[in-house]
Amino acid sequence: MAQPAVLFVCLGNICRSPLAEAAFRVECQRLGLDLQVDSAGTGDWHVGKPPDPRAQAVARRNGVDISGYRARQVCDADYQRYTHIVALDKDNLADLHAIAPPAVSAELSLLLDHVAGRQGDSVADPYFGDDEGFDVTWADVTAGAQALAKHLRGA
Ligand code: 4NP
């Protein structure tokens, strides 16, 4: 298999997918995996913006600085450039299928599909909730990132 390249996708690319990217980078470093990793949104409202301050804060509390990340929208080239496109929720996954160009080489999945007992689950959108929601997001993306990295290490 070609060297895996992983793209995490949520709606705005300012809360869940940057946190999934950060948690996955931490896990890759821990395992000694040198992979191409990025995140993007299905929507374009926040393109060019840094992650939500609450997402930056939860990442910082967990030892990761994501202040330099900038939101971008998924594009056709992503379907060729990445071997794995990992959606944070079911709506994102449905949208990714709907906008996919004709020839797709990437494997599409839900992040929590990779976690035993959580297949089909979505990572809840914390954007309209309170700060505690971001701790739940961090726990979910960490579980997903750890399981995905373990899977790819064996690929
Ligand atoms: P994300 O969260 O998809 O996890 O980045 C959201 C960010 C912004 C909006 C919705 C969800 N919004 O409606 O602007």
PDB file of C-alpha atoms and ligand atoms in Angstrom:
ATOM      1  CA  MET A   1       0.000   0.000   0.000  1.00  0.00           C
ATOM      2  CA  ALA A   2       1.162   3.550  -0.754  1.00  0.00           C
ATOM      3  CA  GLN A   3       2.269   5.574   2.266  1.00  0.00           C
ATOM      4  CA  PRO A   4      -1.006   6.573   3.949  1.00  0.00           C
ATOM      5  CA  ALA A   5      -2.066  10.216   3.829  1.00  0.00           C
ATOM      6  CA  VAL A   6      -4.955  11.199   6.078  1.00  0.00           C
ATOM      7  CA  LEU A   7      -7.439  14.083   5.786  1.00  0.00           C
ATOM      8  CA  PHE A   8      -9.906  14.763   8.622  1.00  0.00           C
ATOM      9  CA  VAL A   9     -13.125  16.508   7.605  1.00  0.00           C
ATOM     10  CA  CYS A  10     -15.879  18.240   9.598  1.00  0.00           C
ATOM     11  CA  LEU A  11     -18.261  21.057   8.701  1.00  0.00           C
ATOM     12  CA  GLY A  12     -16.372  24.253   9.508  1.00  0.00           C
ATOM     13  CA  ASN A  13     -12.764  23.015   9.974  1.00  0.00           C
ATOM     14  CA  ILE A  14     -12.463  25.157  13.108  1.00  0.00           C
ATOM     15  CA  CYS A  15     -13.507  22.724  15.890  1.00  0.00           C
ATOM     16  CA  ARG A  16     -13.567  18.949  15.408  1.00  0.00           C
ATOM     17  CA  SER A  17     -11.318  18.234  12.410  1.00  0.00           C
ATOM     18  CA  PRO A  18      -8.423  20.449  13.588  1.00  0.00           C
ATOM     19  CA  LEU A  19      -8.615  18.653  16.944  1.00  0.00           C
ATOM     20  CA  ALA A  20      -8.652  15.270  15.178  1.00  0.00           C
ATOM     21  CA  GLU A  21      -5.644  16.381  13.116  1.00  0.00           C
ATOM     22  CA  ALA A  22      -3.817  17.481  16.282  1.00  0.00           C
ATOM     23  CA  ALA A  23      -4.609  14.281  18.213  1.00  0.00           C
ATOM     24  CA  PHE A  24      -3.563  12.181  15.212  1.00  0.00           C
ATOM     25  CA  ARG A  25      -0.267  14.085  14.843  1.00  0.00           C
ATOM     26  CA  VAL A  26       0.456  13.421  18.531  1.00  0.00           C
ATOM     27  CA  GLU A  27      -0.267   9.729  18.075  1.00  0.00           C
ATOM     28  CA  CYS A  28       1.824   9.450  14.891  1.00  0.00           C
ATOM     29  CA  GLN A  29       4.742  11.063  16.691  1.00  0.00           C
ATOM     30  CA  ARG A  30       4.334   8.660  19.596  1.00  0.00           C
ATOM     31  CA  LEU A  31       4.336   5.670  17.236  1.00  0.00           C
ATOM     32  CA  GLY A  32       7.108   7.019  14.996  1.00  0.00           C
ATOM     33  CA  LEU A  33       4.786   7.261  11.970  1.00  0.00           C
ATOM     34  CA  ASP A  34       5.709   9.927   9.412  1.00  0.00           C
ATOM     35  CA  LEU A  35       2.460  10.503   7.514  1.00  0.00           C
ATOM     36  CA  GLN A  36       0.919  13.335   5.531  1.00  0.00           C
ATOM     37  CA  VAL A  37      -1.932  14.762   7.655  1.00  0.00           C
ATOM     38  CA  ASP A  38      -4.342  17.666   7.185  1.00  0.00           C
ATOM     39  CA  SER A  39      -7.922  18.709   7.914  1.00  0.00           C
ATOM     40  CA  ALA A  40     -10.632  20.523   5.975  1.00  0.00           C
ATOM     41  CA  GLY A  41     -14.300  21.478   6.119  1.00  0.00           C
ATOM     42  CA  THR A  42     -17.208  20.685   3.823  1.00  0.00           C
ATOM     43  CA  GLY A  43     -18.355  24.293   4.304  1.00  0.00           C
ATOM     44  CA  ASP A  44     -16.534  27.487   3.336  1.00  0.00           C
ATOM     45  CA  TRP A  45     -17.721  29.954   6.038  1.00  0.00           C
ATOM     46  CA  HIS A  46     -14.477  29.896   8.024  1.00  0.00           C
ATOM     47  CA  VAL A  47     -11.877  29.500   5.249  1.00  0.00           C
ATOM     48  CA  GLY A  48      -8.600  31.152   6.265  1.00  0.00           C
ATOM     49  CA  LYS A  49      -9.612  31.428   9.947  1.00  0.00           C
ATOM     50  CA  PRO A  50      -7.733  29.880  12.894  1.00  0.00           C
ATOM     51  CA  PRO A  51      -9.459  27.216  14.992  1.00  0.00           C
ATOM     52  CA  ASP A  52     -12.226  28.309  17.381  1.00  0.00           C
ATOM     53  CA  PRO A  53     -10.638  29.711  20.594  1.00  0.00           C
ATOM     54  CA  ARG A  54     -12.286  26.903  22.595  1.00  0.00           C
ATOM     55  CA  ALA A  55     -10.679  24.301  20.325  1.00  0.00           C
ATOM     56  CA  GLN A  56      -7.312  26.033  20.668  1.00  0.00           C
ATOM     57  CA  ALA A  57      -7.775  26.028  24.459  1.00  0.00           C
ATOM     58  CA  VAL A  58      -8.598  22.330  24.784  1.00  0.00           C
ATOM     59  CA  ALA A  59      -5.668  21.438  22.528  1.00  0.00           C
ATOM     60  CA  ARG A  60      -3.386  23.634  24.652  1.00  0.00           C
ATOM     61  CA  ARG A  61      -4.655  21.986  27.841  1.00  0.00           C
ATOM     62  CA  ASN A  62      -3.595  18.706  26.265  1.00  0.00           C
ATOM     63  CA  GLY A  63      -0.173  19.946  25.235  1.00  0.00           C
ATOM     64  CA  VAL A  64      -0.769  20.843  21.580  1.00  0.00           C
ATOM     65  CA  ASP A  65      -0.589  24.253  19.910  1.00  0.00           C
ATOM     66  CA  ILE A  66      -3.033  24.485  16.987  1.00  0.00           C
ATOM     67  CA  SER A  67      -3.049  28.294  16.756  1.00  0.00           C
ATOM     68  CA  GLY A  68      -1.219  28.135  13.425  1.00  0.00           C
ATOM     69  CA  TYR A  69      -3.844  25.946  11.709  1.00  0.00           C
ATOM     70  CA  ARG A  70      -6.045  27.666   9.108  1.00  0.00           C
ATOM     71  CA  ALA A  71      -9.410  26.453   7.872  1.00  0.00           C
ATOM     72  CA  ARG A  72      -9.841  25.350   4.284  1.00  0.00           C
ATOM     73  CA  GLN A  73     -12.559  23.670   2.267  1.00  0.00           C
ATOM     74  CA  VAL A  74     -12.357  20.137   0.857  1.00  0.00           C
ATOM     75  CA  CYS A  75     -11.511  20.120  -2.874  1.00  0.00           C
ATOM     76  CA  ASP A  76     -11.512  17.549  -5.687  1.00  0.00           C
ATOM     77  CA  ALA A  77      -7.737  17.038  -5.493  1.00  0.00           C
ATOM     78  CA  ASP A  78      -8.099  15.822  -1.889  1.00  0.00           C
ATOM     79  CA  TYR A  79      -9.755  12.653  -3.165  1.00  0.00           C
ATOM     80  CA  GLN A  80      -6.544  11.743  -5.024  1.00  0.00           C
ATOM     81  CA  ARG A  81      -3.999  13.256  -2.657  1.00  0.00           C
ATOM     82  CA  TYR A  82      -5.228  11.400   0.435  1.00  0.00           C
ATOM     83  CA  THR A  83      -5.510   7.649   0.876  1.00  0.00           C
ATOM     84  CA  HIS A  84      -7.902   8.088   3.826  1.00  0.00           C
ATOM     85  CA  ILE A  85     -10.551  10.786   4.169  1.00  0.00           C
ATOM     86  CA  VAL A  86     -12.008  10.577   7.651  1.00  0.00           C
ATOM     87  CA  ALA A  87     -15.294  12.329   8.436  1.00  0.00           C
ATOM     88  CA  LEU A  88     -16.148  13.491  11.921  1.00  0.00           C
ATOM     89  CA  ASP A  89     -19.906  12.946  11.594  1.00  0.00           C
ATOM     90  CA  LYS A  90     -22.455  11.209   9.390  1.00  0.00           C
ATOM     91  CA  ASP A  91     -23.542  14.403   7.624  1.00  0.00           C
ATOM     92  CA  ASN A  92     -19.928  15.198   6.707  1.00  0.00           C
ATOM     93  CA  LEU A  93     -19.528  11.650   5.363  1.00  0.00           C
ATOM     94  CA  ALA A  94     -22.716  11.917   3.291  1.00  0.00           C
ATOM     95  CA  ASP A  95     -21.551  15.296   1.934  1.00  0.00           C
ATOM     96  CA  LEU A  96     -18.124  13.845   1.084  1.00  0.00           C
ATOM     97  CA  HIS A  97     -19.807  11.092  -0.927  1.00  0.00           C
ATOM     98  CA  ALA A  98     -22.125  13.609  -2.608  1.00  0.00           C
ATOM     99  CA  ILE A  99     -19.332  15.939  -3.792  1.00  0.00           C
ATOM    100  CA  ALA A 100     -16.822  13.204  -4.675  1.00  0.00           C
ATOM    101  CA  PRO A 101     -15.342  13.475  -8.198  1.00  0.00           C
ATOM    102  CA  PRO A 102     -15.877  10.467 -10.508  1.00  0.00           C
ATOM    103  CA  ALA A 103     -12.578   8.643  -9.884  1.00  0.00           C
ATOM    104  CA  VAL A 104     -11.910   8.405  -6.164  1.00  0.00           C
ATOM    105  CA  SER A 105      -8.884   6.567  -4.856  1.00  0.00           C
ATOM    106  CA  ALA A 106      -9.301   7.621  -1.219  1.00  0.00           C
ATOM    107  CA  GLU A 107     -11.011   5.390   1.318  1.00  0.00           C
ATOM    108  CA  LEU A 108     -13.825   7.259   3.103  1.00  0.00           C
ATOM    109  CA  SER A 109     -14.797   6.464   6.696  1.00  0.00           C
ATOM    110  CA  LEU A 110     -16.163   7.899   9.920  1.00  0.00           C
ATOM    111  CA  LEU A 111     -13.515   8.577  12.570  1.00  0.00           C
ATOM    112  CA  LEU A 112     -15.331   6.559  15.228  1.00  0.00           C
ATOM    113  CA  ASP A 113     -15.717   3.585  12.826  1.00  0.00           C
ATOM    114  CA  HIS A 114     -12.125   2.851  13.823  1.00  0.00           C
ATOM    115  CA  VAL A 115     -12.983   2.595  17.541  1.00  0.00           C
ATOM    116  CA  ALA A 116     -14.234  -0.773  18.800  1.00  0.00           C
ATOM    117  CA  GLY A 117     -17.871  -0.535  19.853  1.00  0.00           C
ATOM    118  CA  ARG A 118     -18.418   2.922  18.329  1.00  0.00           C
ATOM    119  CA  GLN A 119     -18.915   2.054  14.663  1.00  0.00           C
ATOM    120  CA  GLY A 120     -21.351   4.454  13.011  1.00  0.00           C
ATOM    121  CA  ASP A 121     -21.096   7.041  15.800  1.00  0.00           C
ATOM    122  CA  SER A 122     -20.572  10.726  15.063  1.00  0.00           C
ATOM    123  CA  VAL A 123     -18.305  13.101  16.984  1.00  0.00           C
ATOM    124  CA  ALA A 124     -20.872  15.610  18.278  1.00  0.00           C
ATOM    125  CA  ASP A 125     -20.595  19.184  17.017  1.00  0.00           C
ATOM    126  CA  PRO A 126     -19.438  21.311  19.995  1.00  0.00           C
ATOM    127  CA  TYR A 127     -19.713  24.680  18.189  1.00  0.00           C
ATOM    128  CA  PHE A 128     -23.071  25.784  19.589  1.00  0.00           C
ATOM    129  CA  GLY A 129     -22.491  24.280  23.051  1.00  0.00           C
ATOM    130  CA  ASP A 130     -20.422  25.169  26.119  1.00  0.00           C
ATOM    131  CA  ASP A 131     -16.719  24.735  26.878  1.00  0.00           C
ATOM    132  CA  GLU A 132     -17.181  21.267  28.384  1.00  0.00           C
ATOM    133  CA  GLY A 133     -18.310  20.016  24.990  1.00  0.00           C
ATOM    134  CA  PHE A 134     -14.794  20.548  23.729  1.00  0.00           C
ATOM    135  CA  ASP A 135     -13.405  18.165  26.360  1.00  0.00           C
ATOM    136  CA  VAL A 136     -15.808  15.515  25.028  1.00  0.00           C
ATOM    137  CA  THR A 137     -14.618  16.312  21.502  1.00  0.00           C
ATOM    138  CA  TRP A 138     -10.982  15.934  22.560  1.00  0.00           C
ATOM    139  CA  ALA A 139     -11.710  12.556  24.217  1.00  0.00           C
ATOM    140  CA  ASP A 140     -13.553  11.320  21.104  1.00  0.00           C
ATOM    141  CA  VAL A 141     -10.955  12.474  18.586  1.00  0.00           C
ATOM    142  CA  THR A 142      -8.163  11.037  20.725  1.00  0.00           C
ATOM    143  CA  ALA A 143      -9.862   7.635  20.839  1.00  0.00           C
ATOM    144  CA  GLY A 144     -10.363   7.780  17.066  1.00  0.00           C
ATOM    145  CA  ALA A 145      -6.844   9.009  16.345  1.00  0.00           C
ATOM    146  CA  GLN A 146      -5.266   6.286  18.470  1.00  0.00           C
ATOM    147  CA  ALA A 147      -7.306   3.535  16.823  1.00  0.00           C
ATOM    148  CA  LEU A 148      -6.697   4.863  13.303  1.00  0.00           C
ATOM    149  CA  ALA A 149      -2.949   5.257  13.842  1.00  0.00           C
ATOM    150  CA  LYS A 150      -2.731   1.713  15.189  1.00  0.00           C
ATOM    151  CA  HIS A 151      -4.647   0.443  12.158  1.00  0.00           C
ATOM    152  CA  LEU A 152      -2.426   2.331   9.701  1.00  0.00           C
ATOM    153  CA  ARG A 153       0.750   1.204  11.397  1.00  0.00           C
ATOM    154  CA  GLY A 154      -0.278  -2.339  10.581  1.00  0.00           C
ATOM    155  CA  ALA A 155      -1.371  -1.479   7.012  1.00  0.00           C
TER     156      ALA A 155
HETATM  157  P1  4NP B   1     -16.785  22.076  13.167  1.00  0.00           P
HETATM  158  O1  4NP B   1     -17.808  22.991  13.992  1.00  0.00           O
HETATM  159  O2  4NP B   1     -17.555  21.520  11.993  1.00  0.00           O
HETATM  160  O3  4NP B   1     -16.420  21.011  14.153  1.00  0.00           O
HETATM  161  O4  4NP B   1     -15.637  22.963  12.767  1.00  0.00           O
HETATM  162  C1  4NP B   1     -18.587  23.997  13.420  1.00  0.00           C
HETATM  163  C2  4NP B   1     -18.021  25.230  13.171  1.00  0.00           C
HETATM  164  C3  4NP B   1     -18.798  26.237  12.639  1.00  0.00           C
HETATM  165  C4  4NP B   1     -20.137  26.001  12.351  1.00  0.00           C
HETATM  166  C5  4NP B   1     -20.697  24.772  12.597  1.00  0.00           C
HETATM  167  C6  4NP B   1     -19.914  23.756  13.136  1.00  0.00           C
HETATM  168  N1  4NP B   1     -20.930  27.062  11.827  1.00  0.00           N
HETATM  169  O5  4NP B   1     -22.146  26.860  11.680  1.00  0.00           O
HETATM  170  O6  4NP B   1     -20.407  28.132  11.540  1.00  0.00           O
END
